[in-house]
Every structure is written in structure tokens, then in C-alpha cells.
């Protein structure tokens, strides 16, 4: 089952079919997923599989302390993190995605994912530490919690 919300299609099934593959997603009655965003995330994943011999997928969440009308904070976060990945891991191809969610909370939060070269990042300890440092810095600025 799905319905339209402006230009977006909200899907409520737990199995999502895309390009001859079925994906189990966290969706269901009363909890929908925007089809167009999910398709873009899956496309990014499939492209990353084609580029890299091994793929490292890292998913994390970021929360903003205050409501924002735009997504400049998350865009800046990924720009800085991508620069750091290029410098520290000599990565040319960096796949990533994020989805802004604001349901009942007064401020939005983001579900984030990186699709990275698994030959260059086998153990993500250094990357996770850097993400925590970046979020701690943003927290001091009052951008995220």
C-alpha cells in the first residue's frame, strides 16, 4: 500500500521491490518510508558495490538541538567528513546518504550512512572516533545533540 504526499510516494510495506530485488525495510502500518529517497539510497549502495571490491557500510544518527528550516548543518558535516576521508584514506569515491526525520520531536534528526571502500577501511574505529569528534564540536556550537 502507498499514497502520495505532494511529489513524494509514501510506502507502508515491509518488503520494498526495486530493480528486480526485494529489500526488507523498517516500514509498516502507520510508519511509512518515502519511496524516492529509499530508491536513491539503494542506487548509491548498488553503485558502491560496483566500484569497490569490498564495501564497508557505516550507519549512524545525528540529532539537532534546535529546529532548522534547512539542511545546511548536515551538508557542512558531510563536506568536512568527506574532506577528512579523502586526506586520511586517500579515497576518491565516497558514497553517502542521509535522511531528515522529524516526526513528533521539536527538532529534527538525521539517519546517515557511508558506503566506503572496504579495502581502505577494514576497521572503522578511527572513522567512528572522527564522527564523534565532529559531532562533539557541532554540539559545542549548538548545531546538534
Coordinates of C-alpha atoms in Angstrom, one line a residue:
X1 CA 0.0 0.0 0.0
X2 CA 1.2 3.5 -0.8
X3 CA -0.1 7.0 -1.0
X4 CA 1.1 10.4 -2.4
X5 CA 2.2 13.3 -0.4
X6 CA 2.9 16.1 -2.9
X7 CA 5.6 14.8 -5.2
X8 CA 6.5 12.0 -2.8
X9 CA 5.2 8.5 -2.6
X10 CA 4.9 7.0 0.9
X11 CA 5.2 3.2 1.1
X12 CA 3.9 1.2 4.1
X13 CA 5.0 -2.3 3.1
X14 CA 7.9 -4.0 4.9
X15 CA 9.1 -5.5 1.6
X16 CA 10.3 -3.0 -0.9
X17 CA 10.8 -4.1 -4.5
X18 CA 13.4 -2.1 -6.6
X19 CA 15.1 -3.2 -9.9
X20 CA 14.2 -6.9 -9.6
X21 CA 15.4 -7.1 -5.9
X22 CA 13.3 -7.2 -2.7
X23 CA 14.6 -5.3 0.3
X24 CA 13.2 -5.7 3.8
X25 CA 12.7 -2.2 5.2
X26 CA 11.5 -0.8 8.6
X27 CA 8.1 0.2 7.5
X28 CA 4.5 -0.9 8.2
X29 CA 1.1 0.3 9.3
X30 CA 1.4 3.9 10.4
X31 CA 5.1 4.0 9.7
X32 CA 5.9 4.9 6.1
X33 CA 9.0 5.4 4.0
X34 CA 9.4 7.9 1.2
X35 CA 9.9 5.7 -1.9
X36 CA 12.0 8.2 -3.9
X37 CA 14.5 8.6 -1.1
X38 CA 14.8 4.9 -0.5
X39 CA 15.4 4.3 -4.2
X40 CA 18.3 6.9 -4.2
X41 CA 19.9 5.2 -1.1
X42 CA 19.6 1.8 -2.8
X43 CA 21.1 3.2 -6.0
X44 CA 24.0 4.6 -4.1
X45 CA 24.5 1.2 -2.4
X46 CA 24.5 -0.6 -5.8
X47 CA 26.9 1.9 -7.4
X48 CA 29.2 1.4 -4.4
X49 CA 29.1 -2.4 -4.8
X50 CA 30.1 -1.9 -8.5
X51 CA 33.0 0.5 -7.6
X52 CA 34.6 -1.3 -4.6
X53 CA 35.9 -4.9 -4.3
X54 CA 34.9 -4.8 -0.7
X55 CA 32.3 -2.5 0.8
X56 CA 32.1 -1.0 4.3
X57 CA 28.7 0.4 5.2
X58 CA 28.5 2.5 8.3
X59 CA 25.2 3.8 9.6
X60 CA 24.8 6.4 12.3
X61 CA 22.3 9.0 13.6
X62 CA 22.7 12.7 14.3
X63 CA 20.3 14.9 16.2
X64 CA 19.9 18.7 16.1
X65 CA 19.3 20.6 19.3
X66 CA 17.1 23.2 17.6
X67 CA 14.7 23.1 14.7
X68 CA 16.1 24.3 11.4
X69 CA 14.3 25.2 8.2
X70 CA 17.2 23.9 6.0
X71 CA 19.8 21.1 6.0
X72 CA 22.9 23.3 5.9
X73 CA 24.3 21.7 9.1
X74 CA 24.2 18.2 7.8
X75 CA 25.6 19.3 4.4
X76 CA 28.5 21.0 6.2
X77 CA 29.1 17.9 8.3
X78 CA 29.4 15.6 5.3
X79 CA 31.5 18.1 3.4
X80 CA 34.0 18.2 6.3
X81 CA 33.9 14.5 6.8
X82 CA 34.4 13.7 3.1
X83 CA 37.5 16.0 3.1
X84 CA 38.8 14.2 6.1
X85 CA 38.2 10.8 4.4
X86 CA 40.0 11.9 1.2
X87 CA 43.0 13.1 3.2
X88 CA 43.3 10.2 5.7
X89 CA 42.3 7.3 3.5
X90 CA 43.1 8.6 0.0
X91 CA 39.6 7.9 -1.1
X92 CA 38.4 9.2 -4.4
X93 CA 34.9 7.6 -4.4
X94 CA 32.8 8.3 -1.3
X95 CA 29.2 7.1 -1.2
X96 CA 26.9 8.5 1.5
X97 CA 23.3 9.4 2.2
X98 CA 21.2 10.9 4.8
X99 CA 17.5 11.3 5.6
X100 CA 16.0 14.0 7.7
X101 CA 13.3 12.8 10.1
X102 CA 11.1 14.9 12.2
X103 CA 8.0 13.2 13.5
X104 CA 6.9 14.2 16.9
X105 CA 10.1 15.8 18.1
X106 CA 10.6 19.5 18.3
X107 CA 13.9 19.2 16.4
X108 CA 14.8 17.0 13.5
X109 CA 17.3 14.2 13.4
X110 CA 19.2 12.6 10.6
X111 CA 19.7 8.9 9.7
X112 CA 23.1 8.8 7.9
X113 CA 25.1 6.2 6.0
X114 CA 28.5 5.9 4.4
X115 CA 29.3 3.4 1.7
X116 CA 33.1 3.2 1.7
X117 CA 36.0 1.2 0.2
X118 CA 36.3 -1.8 2.4
X119 CA 39.9 -2.4 1.4
X120 CA 40.8 1.0 2.8
X121 CA 38.6 0.9 5.9
X122 CA 38.5 -2.6 7.4
X123 CA 38.0 -1.5 11.0
X124 CA 36.1 1.8 11.4
X125 CA 37.5 2.8 14.8
X126 CA 39.3 5.8 13.5
X127 CA 36.3 6.9 11.4
X128 CA 33.9 6.5 14.3
X129 CA 36.2 8.5 16.6
X130 CA 36.3 11.3 14.0
X131 CA 32.5 11.3 13.6
X132 CA 32.2 11.6 17.4
X133 CA 34.7 14.4 17.5
X134 CA 32.9 16.2 14.7
X135 CA 29.5 15.8 16.5
X136 CA 31.1 17.0 19.8
X137 CA 32.4 20.1 18.0
X138 CA 29.0 20.7 16.4
X139 CA 27.4 20.2 19.9
X140 CA 29.6 23.0 21.3
X141 CA 28.3 25.2 18.5
X142 CA 24.7 24.2 19.4
X143 CA 24.1 22.6 16.0
X144 CA 23.4 19.0 17.1
X145 CA 23.0 16.9 20.2

